mmCIF file of C-alpha atoms in Angstrom:
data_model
loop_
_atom_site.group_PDB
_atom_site.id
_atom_site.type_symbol
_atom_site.label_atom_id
_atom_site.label_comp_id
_atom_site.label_asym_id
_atom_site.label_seq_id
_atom_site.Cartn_x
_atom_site.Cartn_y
_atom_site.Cartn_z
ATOM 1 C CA UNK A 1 16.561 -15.511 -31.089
ATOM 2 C CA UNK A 2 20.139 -15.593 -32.128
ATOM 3 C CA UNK A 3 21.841 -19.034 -33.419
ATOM 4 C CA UNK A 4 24.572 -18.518 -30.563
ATOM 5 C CA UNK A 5 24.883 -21.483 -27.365
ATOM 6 C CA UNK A 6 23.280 -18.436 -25.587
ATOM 7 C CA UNK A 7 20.309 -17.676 -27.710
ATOM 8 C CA UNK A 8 19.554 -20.871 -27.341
ATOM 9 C CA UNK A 9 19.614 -20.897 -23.505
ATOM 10 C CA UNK A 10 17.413 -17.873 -23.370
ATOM 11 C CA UNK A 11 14.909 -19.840 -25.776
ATOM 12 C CA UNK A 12 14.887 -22.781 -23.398
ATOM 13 C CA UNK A 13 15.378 -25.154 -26.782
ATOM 14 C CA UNK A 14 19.450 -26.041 -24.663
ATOM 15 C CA UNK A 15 18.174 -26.301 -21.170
ATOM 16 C CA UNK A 16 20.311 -24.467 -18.329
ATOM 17 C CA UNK A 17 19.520 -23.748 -14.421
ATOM 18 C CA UNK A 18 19.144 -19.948 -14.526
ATOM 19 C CA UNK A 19 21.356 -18.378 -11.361
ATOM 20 C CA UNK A 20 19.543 -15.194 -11.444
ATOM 21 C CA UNK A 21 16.634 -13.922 -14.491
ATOM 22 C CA UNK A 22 14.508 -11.037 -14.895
ATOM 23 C CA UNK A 23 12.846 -10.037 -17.561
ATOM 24 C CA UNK A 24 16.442 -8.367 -19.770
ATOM 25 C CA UNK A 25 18.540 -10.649 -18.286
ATOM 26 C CA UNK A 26 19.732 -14.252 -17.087
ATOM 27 C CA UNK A 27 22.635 -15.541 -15.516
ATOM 28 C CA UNK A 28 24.408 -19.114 -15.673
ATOM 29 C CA UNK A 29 27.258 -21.152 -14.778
ATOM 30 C CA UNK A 30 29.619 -21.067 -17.095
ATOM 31 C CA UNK A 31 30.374 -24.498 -18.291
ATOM 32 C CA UNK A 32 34.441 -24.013 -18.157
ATOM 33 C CA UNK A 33 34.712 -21.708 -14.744
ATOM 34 C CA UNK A 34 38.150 -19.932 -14.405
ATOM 35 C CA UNK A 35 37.708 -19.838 -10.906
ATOM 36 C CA UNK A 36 35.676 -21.122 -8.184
ATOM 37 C CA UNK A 37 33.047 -18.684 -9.195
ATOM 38 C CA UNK A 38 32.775 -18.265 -12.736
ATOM 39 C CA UNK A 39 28.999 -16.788 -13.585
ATOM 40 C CA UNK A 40 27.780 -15.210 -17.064
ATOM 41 C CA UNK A 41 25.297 -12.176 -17.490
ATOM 42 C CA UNK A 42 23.585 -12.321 -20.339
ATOM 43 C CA UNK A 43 21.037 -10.119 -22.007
ATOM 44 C CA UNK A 44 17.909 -11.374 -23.660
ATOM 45 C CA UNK A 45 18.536 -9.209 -26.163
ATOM 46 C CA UNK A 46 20.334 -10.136 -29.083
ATOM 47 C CA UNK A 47 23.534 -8.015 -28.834
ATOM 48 C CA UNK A 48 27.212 -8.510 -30.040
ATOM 49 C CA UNK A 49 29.149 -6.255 -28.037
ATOM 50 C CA UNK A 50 29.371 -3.694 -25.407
ATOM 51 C CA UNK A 51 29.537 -0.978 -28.277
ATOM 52 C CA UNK A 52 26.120 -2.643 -29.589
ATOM 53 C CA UNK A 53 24.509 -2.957 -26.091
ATOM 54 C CA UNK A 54 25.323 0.339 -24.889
ATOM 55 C CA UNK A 55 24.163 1.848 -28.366
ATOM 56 C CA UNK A 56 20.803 -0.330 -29.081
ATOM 57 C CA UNK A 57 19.239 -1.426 -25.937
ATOM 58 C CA UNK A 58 16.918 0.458 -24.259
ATOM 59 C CA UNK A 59 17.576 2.866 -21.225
ATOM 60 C CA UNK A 60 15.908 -0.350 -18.953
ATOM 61 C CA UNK A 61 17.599 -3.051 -20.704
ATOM 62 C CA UNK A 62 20.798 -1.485 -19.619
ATOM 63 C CA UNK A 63 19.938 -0.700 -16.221
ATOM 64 C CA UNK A 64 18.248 -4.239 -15.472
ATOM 65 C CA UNK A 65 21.719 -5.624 -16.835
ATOM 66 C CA UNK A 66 24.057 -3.811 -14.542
ATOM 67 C CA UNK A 67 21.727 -4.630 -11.407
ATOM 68 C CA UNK A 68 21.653 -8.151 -12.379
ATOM 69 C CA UNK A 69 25.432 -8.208 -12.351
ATOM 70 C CA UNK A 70 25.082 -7.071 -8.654
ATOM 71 C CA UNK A 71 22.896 -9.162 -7.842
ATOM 72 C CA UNK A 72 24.774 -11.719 -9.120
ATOM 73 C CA UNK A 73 27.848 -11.057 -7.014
ATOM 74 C CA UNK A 74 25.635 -10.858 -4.102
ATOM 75 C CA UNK A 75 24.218 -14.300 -4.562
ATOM 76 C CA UNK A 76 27.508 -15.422 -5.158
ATOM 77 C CA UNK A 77 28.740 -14.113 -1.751
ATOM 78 C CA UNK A 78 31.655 -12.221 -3.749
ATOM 79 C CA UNK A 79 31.118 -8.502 -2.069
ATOM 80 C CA UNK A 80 33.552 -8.803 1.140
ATOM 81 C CA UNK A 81 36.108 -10.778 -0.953
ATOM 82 C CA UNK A 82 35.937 -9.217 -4.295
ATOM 83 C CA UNK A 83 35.594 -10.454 -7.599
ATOM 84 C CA UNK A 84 36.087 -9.356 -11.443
ATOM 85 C CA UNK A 85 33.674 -8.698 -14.226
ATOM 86 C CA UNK A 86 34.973 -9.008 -18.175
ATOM 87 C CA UNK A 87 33.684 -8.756 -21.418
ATOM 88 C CA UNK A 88 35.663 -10.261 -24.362
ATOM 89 C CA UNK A 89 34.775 -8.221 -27.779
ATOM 90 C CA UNK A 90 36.083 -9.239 -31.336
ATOM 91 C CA UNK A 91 39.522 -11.316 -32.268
ATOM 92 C CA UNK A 92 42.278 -10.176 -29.822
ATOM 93 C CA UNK A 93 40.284 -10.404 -26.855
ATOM 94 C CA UNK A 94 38.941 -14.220 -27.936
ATOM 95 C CA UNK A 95 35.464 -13.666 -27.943
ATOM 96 C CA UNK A 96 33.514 -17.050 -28.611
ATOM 97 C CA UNK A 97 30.442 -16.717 -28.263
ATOM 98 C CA UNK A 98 29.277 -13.709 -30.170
ATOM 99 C CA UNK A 99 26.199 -12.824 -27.867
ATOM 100 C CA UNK A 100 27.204 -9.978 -25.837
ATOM 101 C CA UNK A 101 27.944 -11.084 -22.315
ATOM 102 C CA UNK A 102 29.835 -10.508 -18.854
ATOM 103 C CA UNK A 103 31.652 -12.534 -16.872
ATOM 104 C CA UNK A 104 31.318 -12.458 -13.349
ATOM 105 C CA UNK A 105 34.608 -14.102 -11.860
ATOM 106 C CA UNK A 106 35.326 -14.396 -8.241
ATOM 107 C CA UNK A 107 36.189 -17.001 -4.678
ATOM 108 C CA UNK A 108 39.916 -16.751 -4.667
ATOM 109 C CA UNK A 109 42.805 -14.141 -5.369
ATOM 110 C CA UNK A 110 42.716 -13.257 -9.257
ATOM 111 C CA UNK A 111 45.931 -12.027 -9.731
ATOM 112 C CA UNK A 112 46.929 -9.170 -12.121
ATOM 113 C CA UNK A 113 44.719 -8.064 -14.468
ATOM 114 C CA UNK A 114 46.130 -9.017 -17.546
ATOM 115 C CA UNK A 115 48.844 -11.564 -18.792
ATOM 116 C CA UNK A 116 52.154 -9.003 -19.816
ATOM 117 C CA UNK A 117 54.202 -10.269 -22.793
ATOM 118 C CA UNK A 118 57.563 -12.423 -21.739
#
């Protein structure tokens, strides 16, 4: 398993309270929320990006990973209200954590989708 905070999570050797897990996927908290629902999706897998994921998982790995986002907005109670997923890939989109992930973002009014230059 990857180095990364996350492959570590999925390994069990940094201990976290899975939201939702199936055998692709897990989902946490994440530890510096944006909003009053904050969750990460997370494959097993040991993926960078969205361009790796969507080329090198498996037909299942990618399906199990899109339900699990669902799901995860349904546990979350985000459906009637709404909520926002995002993936950050390479420098200009701050990724930190290179371990392919989405964030599941949600409980209050988000605002415009992305901050315009003054």
């Amino acid at each position: 398993m990857s180095d990364t905070i996350f492959g570590k999570i999925i390994s069990g050797e940094i201990p976290s309270e899975f939201l939702y897990e199936d055998e692709h996927c897990i989902a946490i908290n994440d530890i510096n929320p944006q909003a009053p629902v904050h969750v990460l999706v997370i494959p097993k897998g040991e993926y960078i990006s969205m361009v790796d994921f969507s080329s090198a998982a498996s037909d299942i790995e990618i399906v199990d990973f899109n339900r699990a986002v669902g799901e995860v907005a349904k546990i979350k109670g985000l459906i009637e209200t709404g909520y926002r997923t995002l993936a950050n890939h390479g420098t200009n989109a701050r990724q930190d954590v290179f371990h392919y992930h989405v964030h599941v973002v949600g409980g209050r009014d988000l605002g415009g989708m992305i901050k315009k230059e003054s």
